[in-house]
Coordinates of N, CA, C and O in Angstrom, one line a residue:
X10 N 95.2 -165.1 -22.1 CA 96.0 -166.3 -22.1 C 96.5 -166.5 -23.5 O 95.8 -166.4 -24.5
X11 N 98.0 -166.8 -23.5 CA 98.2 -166.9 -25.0 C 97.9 -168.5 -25.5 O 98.3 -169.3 -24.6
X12 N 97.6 -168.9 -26.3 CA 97.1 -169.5 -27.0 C 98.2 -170.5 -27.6 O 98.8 -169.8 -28.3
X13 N 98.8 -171.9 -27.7 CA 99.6 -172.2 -28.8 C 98.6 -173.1 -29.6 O 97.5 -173.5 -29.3
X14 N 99.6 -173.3 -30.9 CA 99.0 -174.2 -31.8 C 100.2 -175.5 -32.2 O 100.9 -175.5 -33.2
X15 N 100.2 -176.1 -31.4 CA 101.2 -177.2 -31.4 C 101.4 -177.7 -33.0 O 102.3 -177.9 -33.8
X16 N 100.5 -177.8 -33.0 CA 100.0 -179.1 -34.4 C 101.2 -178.0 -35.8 O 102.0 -178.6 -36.5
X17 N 101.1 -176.8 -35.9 CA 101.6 -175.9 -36.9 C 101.4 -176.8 -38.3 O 102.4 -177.1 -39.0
X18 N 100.4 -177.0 -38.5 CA 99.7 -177.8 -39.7 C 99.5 -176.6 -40.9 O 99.4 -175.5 -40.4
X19 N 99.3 -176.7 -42.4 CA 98.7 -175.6 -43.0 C 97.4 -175.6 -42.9 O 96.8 -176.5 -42.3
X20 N 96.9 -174.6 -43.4 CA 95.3 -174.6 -43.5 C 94.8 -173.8 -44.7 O 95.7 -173.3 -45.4
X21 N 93.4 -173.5 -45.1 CA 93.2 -173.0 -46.2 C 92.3 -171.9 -45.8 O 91.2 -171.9 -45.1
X22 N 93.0 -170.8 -46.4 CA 92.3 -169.6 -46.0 C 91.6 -168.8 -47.4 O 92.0 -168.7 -48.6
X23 N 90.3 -168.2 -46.9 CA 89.8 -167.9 -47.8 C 89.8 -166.4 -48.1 O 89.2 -165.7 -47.4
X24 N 90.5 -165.9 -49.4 CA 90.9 -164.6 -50.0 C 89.4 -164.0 -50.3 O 89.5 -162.7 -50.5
X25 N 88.4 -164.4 -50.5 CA 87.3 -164.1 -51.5 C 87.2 -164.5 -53.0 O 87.9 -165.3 -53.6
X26 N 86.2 -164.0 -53.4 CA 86.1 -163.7 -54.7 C 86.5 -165.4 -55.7 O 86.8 -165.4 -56.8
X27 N 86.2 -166.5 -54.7 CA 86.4 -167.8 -55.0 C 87.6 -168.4 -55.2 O 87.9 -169.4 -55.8
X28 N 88.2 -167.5 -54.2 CA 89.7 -168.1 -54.1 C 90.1 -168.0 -52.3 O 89.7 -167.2 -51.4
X29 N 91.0 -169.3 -52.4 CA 91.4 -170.0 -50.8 C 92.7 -170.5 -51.7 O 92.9 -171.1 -52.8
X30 N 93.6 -169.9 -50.6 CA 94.9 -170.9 -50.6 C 95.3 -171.3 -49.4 O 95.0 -170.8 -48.3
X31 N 96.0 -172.6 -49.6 CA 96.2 -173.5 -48.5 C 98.0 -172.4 -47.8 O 98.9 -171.9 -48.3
X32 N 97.7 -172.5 -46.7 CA 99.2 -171.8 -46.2 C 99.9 -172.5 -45.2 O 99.3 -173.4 -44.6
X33 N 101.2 -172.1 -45.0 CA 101.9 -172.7 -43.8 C 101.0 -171.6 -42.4 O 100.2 -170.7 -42.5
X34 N 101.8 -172.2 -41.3 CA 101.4 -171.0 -40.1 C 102.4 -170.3 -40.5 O 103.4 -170.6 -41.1
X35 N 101.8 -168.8 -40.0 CA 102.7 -167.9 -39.9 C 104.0 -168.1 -38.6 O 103.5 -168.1 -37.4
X36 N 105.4 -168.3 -38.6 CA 106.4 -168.5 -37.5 C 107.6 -167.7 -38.0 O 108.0 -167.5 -39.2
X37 N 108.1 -167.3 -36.8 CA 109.4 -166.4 -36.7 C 110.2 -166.6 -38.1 O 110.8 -165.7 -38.8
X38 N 110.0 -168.1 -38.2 CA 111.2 -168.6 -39.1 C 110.5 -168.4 -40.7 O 111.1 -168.9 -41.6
X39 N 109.5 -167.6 -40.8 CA 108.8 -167.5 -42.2 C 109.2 -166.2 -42.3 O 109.9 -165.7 -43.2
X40 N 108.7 -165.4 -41.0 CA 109.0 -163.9 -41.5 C 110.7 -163.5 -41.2 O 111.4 -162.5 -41.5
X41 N 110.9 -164.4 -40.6 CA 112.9 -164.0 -40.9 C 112.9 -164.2 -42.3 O 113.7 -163.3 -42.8
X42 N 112.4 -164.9 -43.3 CA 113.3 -165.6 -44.1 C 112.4 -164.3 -45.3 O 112.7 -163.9 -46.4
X43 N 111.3 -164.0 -44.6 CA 110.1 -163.1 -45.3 C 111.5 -161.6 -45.6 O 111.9 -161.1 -46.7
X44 N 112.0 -161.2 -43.9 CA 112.1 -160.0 -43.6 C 114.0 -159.9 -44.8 O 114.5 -159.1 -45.6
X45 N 114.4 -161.3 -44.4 CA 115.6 -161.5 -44.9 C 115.8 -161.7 -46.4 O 117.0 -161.8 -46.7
X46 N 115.1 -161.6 -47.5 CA 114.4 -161.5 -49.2 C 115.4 -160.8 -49.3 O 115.7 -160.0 -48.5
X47 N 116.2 -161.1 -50.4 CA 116.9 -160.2 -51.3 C 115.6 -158.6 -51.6 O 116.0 -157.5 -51.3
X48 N 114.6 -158.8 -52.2 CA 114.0 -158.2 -52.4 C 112.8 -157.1 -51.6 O 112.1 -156.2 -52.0
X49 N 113.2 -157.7 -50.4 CA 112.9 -156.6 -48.8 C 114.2 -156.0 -48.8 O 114.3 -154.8 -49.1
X50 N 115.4 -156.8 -48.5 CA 116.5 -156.0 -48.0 C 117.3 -155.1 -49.0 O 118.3 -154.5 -48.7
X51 N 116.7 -155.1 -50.4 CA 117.1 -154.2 -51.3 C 116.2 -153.1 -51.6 O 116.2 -152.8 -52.8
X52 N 115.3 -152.3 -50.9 CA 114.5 -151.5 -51.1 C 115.9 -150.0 -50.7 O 116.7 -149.9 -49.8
X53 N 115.5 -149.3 -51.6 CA 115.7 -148.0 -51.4 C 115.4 -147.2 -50.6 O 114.2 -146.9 -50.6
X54 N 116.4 -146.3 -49.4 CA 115.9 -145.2 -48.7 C 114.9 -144.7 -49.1 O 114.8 -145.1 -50.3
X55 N 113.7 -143.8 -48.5 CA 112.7 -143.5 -49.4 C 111.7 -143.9 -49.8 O 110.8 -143.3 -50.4
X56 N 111.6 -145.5 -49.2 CA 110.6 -146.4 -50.5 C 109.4 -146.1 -49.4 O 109.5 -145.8 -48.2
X57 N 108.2 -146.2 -50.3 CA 107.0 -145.4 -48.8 C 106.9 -146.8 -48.2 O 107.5 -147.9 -48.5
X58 N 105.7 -146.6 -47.0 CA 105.4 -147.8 -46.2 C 104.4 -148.7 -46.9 O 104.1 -149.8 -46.4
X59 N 104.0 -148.1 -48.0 CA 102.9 -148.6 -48.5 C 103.2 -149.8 -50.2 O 102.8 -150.9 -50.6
X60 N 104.5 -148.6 -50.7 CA 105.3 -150.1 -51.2 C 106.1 -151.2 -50.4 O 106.2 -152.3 -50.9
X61 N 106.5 -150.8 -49.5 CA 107.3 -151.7 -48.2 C 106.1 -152.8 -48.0 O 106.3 -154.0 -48.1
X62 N 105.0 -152.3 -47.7 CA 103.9 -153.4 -47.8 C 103.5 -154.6 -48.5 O 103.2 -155.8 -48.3
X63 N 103.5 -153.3 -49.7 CA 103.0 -154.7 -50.8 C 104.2 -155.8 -51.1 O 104.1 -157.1 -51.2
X64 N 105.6 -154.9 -51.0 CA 106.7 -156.0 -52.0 C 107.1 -156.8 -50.7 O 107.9 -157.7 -51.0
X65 N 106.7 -156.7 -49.3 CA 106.8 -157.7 -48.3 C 105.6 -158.6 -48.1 O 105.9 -159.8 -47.7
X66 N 104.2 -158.3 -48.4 CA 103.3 -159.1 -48.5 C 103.5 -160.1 -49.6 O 103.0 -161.2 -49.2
X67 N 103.9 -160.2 -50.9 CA 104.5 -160.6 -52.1 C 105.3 -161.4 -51.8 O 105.3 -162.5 -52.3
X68 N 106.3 -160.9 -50.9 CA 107.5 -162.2 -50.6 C 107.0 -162.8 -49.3 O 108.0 -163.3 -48.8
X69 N 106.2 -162.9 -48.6 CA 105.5 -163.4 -47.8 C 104.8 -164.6 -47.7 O 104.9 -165.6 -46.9
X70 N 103.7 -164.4 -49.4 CA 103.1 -165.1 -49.7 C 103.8 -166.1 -50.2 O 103.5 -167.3 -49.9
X71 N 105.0 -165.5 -51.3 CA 105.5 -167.3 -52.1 C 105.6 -167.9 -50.9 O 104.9 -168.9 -50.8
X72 N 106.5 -167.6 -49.9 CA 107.0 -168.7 -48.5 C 105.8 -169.3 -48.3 O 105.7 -170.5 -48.7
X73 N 104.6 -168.6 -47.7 CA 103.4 -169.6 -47.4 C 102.7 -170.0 -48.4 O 101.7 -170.5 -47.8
X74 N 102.6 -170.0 -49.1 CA 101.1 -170.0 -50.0 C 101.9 -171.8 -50.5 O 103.1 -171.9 -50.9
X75 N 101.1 -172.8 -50.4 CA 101.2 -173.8 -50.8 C 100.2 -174.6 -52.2 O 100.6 -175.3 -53.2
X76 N 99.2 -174.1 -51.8 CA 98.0 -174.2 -53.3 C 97.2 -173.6 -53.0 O 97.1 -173.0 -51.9
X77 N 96.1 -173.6 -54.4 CA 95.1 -172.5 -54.3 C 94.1 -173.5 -54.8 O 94.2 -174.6 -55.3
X78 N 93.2 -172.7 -54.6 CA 91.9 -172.9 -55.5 C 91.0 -171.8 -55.9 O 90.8 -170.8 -55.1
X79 N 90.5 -171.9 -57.3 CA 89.8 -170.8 -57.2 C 90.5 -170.0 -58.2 O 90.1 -168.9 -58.5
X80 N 91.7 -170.5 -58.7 CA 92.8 -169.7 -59.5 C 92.7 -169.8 -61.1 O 93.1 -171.0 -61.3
X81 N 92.4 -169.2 -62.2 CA 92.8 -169.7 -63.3 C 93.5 -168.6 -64.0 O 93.8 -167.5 -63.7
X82 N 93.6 -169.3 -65.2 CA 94.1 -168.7 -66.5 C 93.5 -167.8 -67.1 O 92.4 -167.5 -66.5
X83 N 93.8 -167.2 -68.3 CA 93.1 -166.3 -68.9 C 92.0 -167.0 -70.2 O 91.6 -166.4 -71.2
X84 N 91.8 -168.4 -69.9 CA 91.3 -169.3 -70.6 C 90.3 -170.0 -69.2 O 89.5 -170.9 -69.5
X85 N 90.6 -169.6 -68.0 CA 89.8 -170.1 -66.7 C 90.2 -172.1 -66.6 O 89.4 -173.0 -66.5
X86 N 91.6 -172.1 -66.7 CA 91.9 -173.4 -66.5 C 92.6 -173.9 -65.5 O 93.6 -174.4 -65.8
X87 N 92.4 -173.8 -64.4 CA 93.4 -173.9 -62.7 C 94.8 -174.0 -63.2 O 95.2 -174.8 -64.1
X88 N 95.4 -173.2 -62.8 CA 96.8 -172.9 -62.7 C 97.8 -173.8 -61.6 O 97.1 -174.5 -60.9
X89 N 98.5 -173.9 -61.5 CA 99.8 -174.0 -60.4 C 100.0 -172.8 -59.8 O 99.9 -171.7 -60.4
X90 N 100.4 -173.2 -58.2 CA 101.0 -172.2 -57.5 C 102.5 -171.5 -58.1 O 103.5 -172.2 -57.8
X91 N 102.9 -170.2 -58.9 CA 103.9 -170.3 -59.2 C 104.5 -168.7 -58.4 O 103.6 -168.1 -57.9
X92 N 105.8 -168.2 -58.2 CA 105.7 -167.0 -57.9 C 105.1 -166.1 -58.8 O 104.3 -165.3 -58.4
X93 N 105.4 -166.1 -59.5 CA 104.6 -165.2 -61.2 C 102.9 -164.7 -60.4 O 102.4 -163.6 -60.1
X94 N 102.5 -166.2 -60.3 CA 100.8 -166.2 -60.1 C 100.9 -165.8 -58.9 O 99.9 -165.2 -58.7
X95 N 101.6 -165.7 -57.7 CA 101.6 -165.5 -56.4 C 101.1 -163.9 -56.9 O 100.0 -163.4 -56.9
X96 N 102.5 -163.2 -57.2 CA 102.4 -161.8 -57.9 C 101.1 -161.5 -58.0 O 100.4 -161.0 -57.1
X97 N 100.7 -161.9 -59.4 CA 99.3 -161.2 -59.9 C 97.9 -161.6 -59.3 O 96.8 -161.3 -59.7
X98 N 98.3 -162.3 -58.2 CA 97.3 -162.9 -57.5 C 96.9 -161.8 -56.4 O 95.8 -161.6 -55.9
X99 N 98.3 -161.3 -56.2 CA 98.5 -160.4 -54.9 C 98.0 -158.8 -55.6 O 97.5 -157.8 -54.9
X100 N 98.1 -158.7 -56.8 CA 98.2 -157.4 -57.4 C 96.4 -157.1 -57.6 O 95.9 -156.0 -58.0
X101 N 95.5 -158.1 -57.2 CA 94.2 -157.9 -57.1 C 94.0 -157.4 -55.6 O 94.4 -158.0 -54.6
X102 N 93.4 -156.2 -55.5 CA 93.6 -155.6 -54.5 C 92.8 -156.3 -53.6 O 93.5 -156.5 -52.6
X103 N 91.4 -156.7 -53.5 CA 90.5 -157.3 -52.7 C 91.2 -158.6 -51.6 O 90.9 -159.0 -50.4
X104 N 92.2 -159.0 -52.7 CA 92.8 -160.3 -52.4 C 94.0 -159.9 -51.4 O 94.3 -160.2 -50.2
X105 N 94.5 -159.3 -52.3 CA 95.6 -158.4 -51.2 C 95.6 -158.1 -49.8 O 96.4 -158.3 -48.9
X106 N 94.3 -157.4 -49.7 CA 93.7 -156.8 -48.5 C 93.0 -158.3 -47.6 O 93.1 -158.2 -46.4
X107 N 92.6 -159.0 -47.9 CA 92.6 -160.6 -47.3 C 93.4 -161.5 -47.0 O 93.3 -162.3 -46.1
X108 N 94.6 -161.3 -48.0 CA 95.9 -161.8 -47.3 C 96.1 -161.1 -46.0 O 95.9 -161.5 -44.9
X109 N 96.5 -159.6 -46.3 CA 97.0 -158.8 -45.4 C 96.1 -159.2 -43.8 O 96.7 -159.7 -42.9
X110 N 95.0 -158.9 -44.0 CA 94.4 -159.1 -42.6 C 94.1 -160.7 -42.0 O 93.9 -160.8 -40.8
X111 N 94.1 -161.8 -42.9 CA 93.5 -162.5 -42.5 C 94.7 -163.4 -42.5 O 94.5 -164.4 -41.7
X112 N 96.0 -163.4 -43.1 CA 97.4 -164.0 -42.7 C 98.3 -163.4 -41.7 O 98.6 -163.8 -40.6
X113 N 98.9 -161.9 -42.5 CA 99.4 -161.4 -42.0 C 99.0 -160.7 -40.6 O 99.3 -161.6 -39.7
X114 N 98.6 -159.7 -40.1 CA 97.3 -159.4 -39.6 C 97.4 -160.4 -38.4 O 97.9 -160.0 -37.3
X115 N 97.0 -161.6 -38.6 CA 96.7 -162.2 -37.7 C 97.9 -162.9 -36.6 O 98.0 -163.1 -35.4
X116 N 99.0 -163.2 -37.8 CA 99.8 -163.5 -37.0 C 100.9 -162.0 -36.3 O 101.7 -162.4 -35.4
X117 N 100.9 -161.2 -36.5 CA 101.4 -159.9 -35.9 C 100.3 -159.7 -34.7 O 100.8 -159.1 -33.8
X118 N 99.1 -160.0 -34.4 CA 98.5 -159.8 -32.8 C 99.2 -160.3 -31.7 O 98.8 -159.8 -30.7
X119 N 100.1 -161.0 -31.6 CA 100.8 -161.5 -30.7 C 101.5 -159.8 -30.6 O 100.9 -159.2 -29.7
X120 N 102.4 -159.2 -31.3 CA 103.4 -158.4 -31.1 C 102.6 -156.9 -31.2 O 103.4 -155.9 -31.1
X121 N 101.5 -156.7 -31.3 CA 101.0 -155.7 -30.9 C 100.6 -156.0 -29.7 O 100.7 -155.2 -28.8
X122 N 99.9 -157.3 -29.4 CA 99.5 -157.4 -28.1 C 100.7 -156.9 -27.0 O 100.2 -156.0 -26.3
X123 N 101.5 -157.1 -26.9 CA 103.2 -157.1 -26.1 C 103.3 -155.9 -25.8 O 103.5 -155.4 -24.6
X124 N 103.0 -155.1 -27.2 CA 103.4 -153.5 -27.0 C 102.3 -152.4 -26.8 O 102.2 -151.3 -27.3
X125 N 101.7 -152.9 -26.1 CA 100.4 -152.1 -25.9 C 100.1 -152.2 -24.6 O 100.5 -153.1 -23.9
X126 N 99.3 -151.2 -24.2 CA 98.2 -151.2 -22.7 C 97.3 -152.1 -22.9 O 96.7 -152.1 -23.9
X127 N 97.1 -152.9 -21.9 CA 95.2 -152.8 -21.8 C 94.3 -152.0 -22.0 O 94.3 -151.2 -21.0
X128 N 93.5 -151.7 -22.7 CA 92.4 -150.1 -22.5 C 91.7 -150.3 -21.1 O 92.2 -151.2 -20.4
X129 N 90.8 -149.6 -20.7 CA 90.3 -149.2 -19.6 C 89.1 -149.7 -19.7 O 88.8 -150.1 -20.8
X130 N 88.2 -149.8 -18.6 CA 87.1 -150.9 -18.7 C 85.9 -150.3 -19.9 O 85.3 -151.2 -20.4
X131 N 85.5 -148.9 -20.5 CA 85.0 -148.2 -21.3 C 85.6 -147.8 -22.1 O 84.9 -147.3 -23.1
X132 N 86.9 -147.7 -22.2 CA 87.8 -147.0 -23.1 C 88.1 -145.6 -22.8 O 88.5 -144.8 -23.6
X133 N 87.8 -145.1 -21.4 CA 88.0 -143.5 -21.0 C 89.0 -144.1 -19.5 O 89.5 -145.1 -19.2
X134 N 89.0 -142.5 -18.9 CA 89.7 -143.0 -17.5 C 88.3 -143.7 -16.8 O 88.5 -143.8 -15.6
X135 N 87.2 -144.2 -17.1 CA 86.4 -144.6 -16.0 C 86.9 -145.6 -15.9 O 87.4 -146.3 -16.7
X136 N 86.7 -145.9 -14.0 CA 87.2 -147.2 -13.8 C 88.6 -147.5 -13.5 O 89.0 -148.6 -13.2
X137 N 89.4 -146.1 -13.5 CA 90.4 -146.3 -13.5 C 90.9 -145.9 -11.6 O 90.3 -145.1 -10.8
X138 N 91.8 -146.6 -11.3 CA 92.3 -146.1 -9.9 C 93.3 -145.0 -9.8 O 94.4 -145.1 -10.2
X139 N 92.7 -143.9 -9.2 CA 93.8 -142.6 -8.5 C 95.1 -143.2 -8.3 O 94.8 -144.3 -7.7
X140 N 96.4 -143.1 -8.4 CA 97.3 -143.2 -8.0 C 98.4 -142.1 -7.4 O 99.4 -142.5 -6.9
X141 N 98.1 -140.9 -7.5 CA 98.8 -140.0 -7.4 C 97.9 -139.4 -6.2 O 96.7 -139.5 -6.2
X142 N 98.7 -138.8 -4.9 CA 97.8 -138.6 -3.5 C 98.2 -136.8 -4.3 O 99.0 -136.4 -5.1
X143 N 96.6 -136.0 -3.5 CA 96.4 -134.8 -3.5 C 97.2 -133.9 -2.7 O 97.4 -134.0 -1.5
X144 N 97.7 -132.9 -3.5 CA 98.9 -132.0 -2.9 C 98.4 -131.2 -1.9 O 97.3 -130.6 -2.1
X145 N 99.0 -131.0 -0.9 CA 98.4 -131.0 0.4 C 98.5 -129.3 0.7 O 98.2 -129.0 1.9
X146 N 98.8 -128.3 0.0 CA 98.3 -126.7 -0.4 C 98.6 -126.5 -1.9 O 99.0 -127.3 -2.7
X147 N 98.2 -125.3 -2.0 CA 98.0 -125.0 -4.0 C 99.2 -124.3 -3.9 O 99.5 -123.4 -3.0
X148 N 99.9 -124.7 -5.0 CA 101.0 -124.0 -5.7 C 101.2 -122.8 -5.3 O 100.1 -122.5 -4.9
X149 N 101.9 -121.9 -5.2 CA 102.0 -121.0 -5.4 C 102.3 -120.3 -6.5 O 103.3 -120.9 -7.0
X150 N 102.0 -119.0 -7.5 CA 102.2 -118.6 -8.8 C 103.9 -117.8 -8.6 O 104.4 -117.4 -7.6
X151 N 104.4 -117.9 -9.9 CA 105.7 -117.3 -9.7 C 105.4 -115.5 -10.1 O 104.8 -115.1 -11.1
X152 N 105.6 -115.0 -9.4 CA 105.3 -113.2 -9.7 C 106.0 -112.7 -10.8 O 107.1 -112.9 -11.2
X153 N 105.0 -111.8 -11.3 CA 105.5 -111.0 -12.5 C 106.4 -110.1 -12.4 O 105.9 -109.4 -11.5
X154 N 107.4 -109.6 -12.8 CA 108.2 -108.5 -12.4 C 108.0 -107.2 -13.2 O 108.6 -106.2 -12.9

């Protein structure tokens, strides 16, 4: 059963490493405007999937990311949400990888859910029902000449 969340309130998610930022929900209308970035839609033929990643996780974030905590300076004095800090915030890989799964990630289960099977009750054919009826004599082989 799919699930809604009416309320579409932010909330504060926790990155690790003593850092939580507060985010919007993830909605069509974030990752349109995500997918629509000057900076997504100017990537070069070529670019791997893996920079496609980061520089869309990056412009992802500024849209959601509302405040943080847990964030300082290089003097350890809380910062502002800025895109700059979004950047280098993202460029910590631990953090990165907690966005990724724990924003991103989560709101894409809808759209893998859609495009997928159900697995099988074990994950093999057990359990599965015959559908196809047994051919009622065996083939015959085509002869060699």
């Amino acid at each position: 059963m799919l699930r809604l969340n009416l309320a579409r309130e932010p909330y504060w998610l926790d990155l690790g490493l003593g850092v939580r930022v507060r985010v919007e929900p993830l909605t069509t209308a974030l990752m349109v405007a995500a997918r629509s970035d000057p900076g997504v839609r100017s990537l070069p033929e070529g670019t791997t999937d893996d920079e496609i990643a980061v520089i869309f996780g990056k412009v992802l974030a500024e849209r959601a990311i509302l405040d943080w905590e847990g964030v300082g300076d290089a003097d350890g004095n809380p910062t502002s949400v800025t895109p700059e800090g979004i950047a280098a915030l993202l460029d910590i890989w631990p953090i990165f990888e907690k966005f990724q799964m724990g924003y991103v990630a989560k709101g894409l289960e809808l759209e893998a859910e859609k495009n997928a099977s159900a697995p099988s009750q074990t994950g093999s054919g057990a359990g599965a029902k015959v559908t196809a009826q047994r051919a009622r004599k065996a083939a015959k082989t085509a002869r060699k000449s």
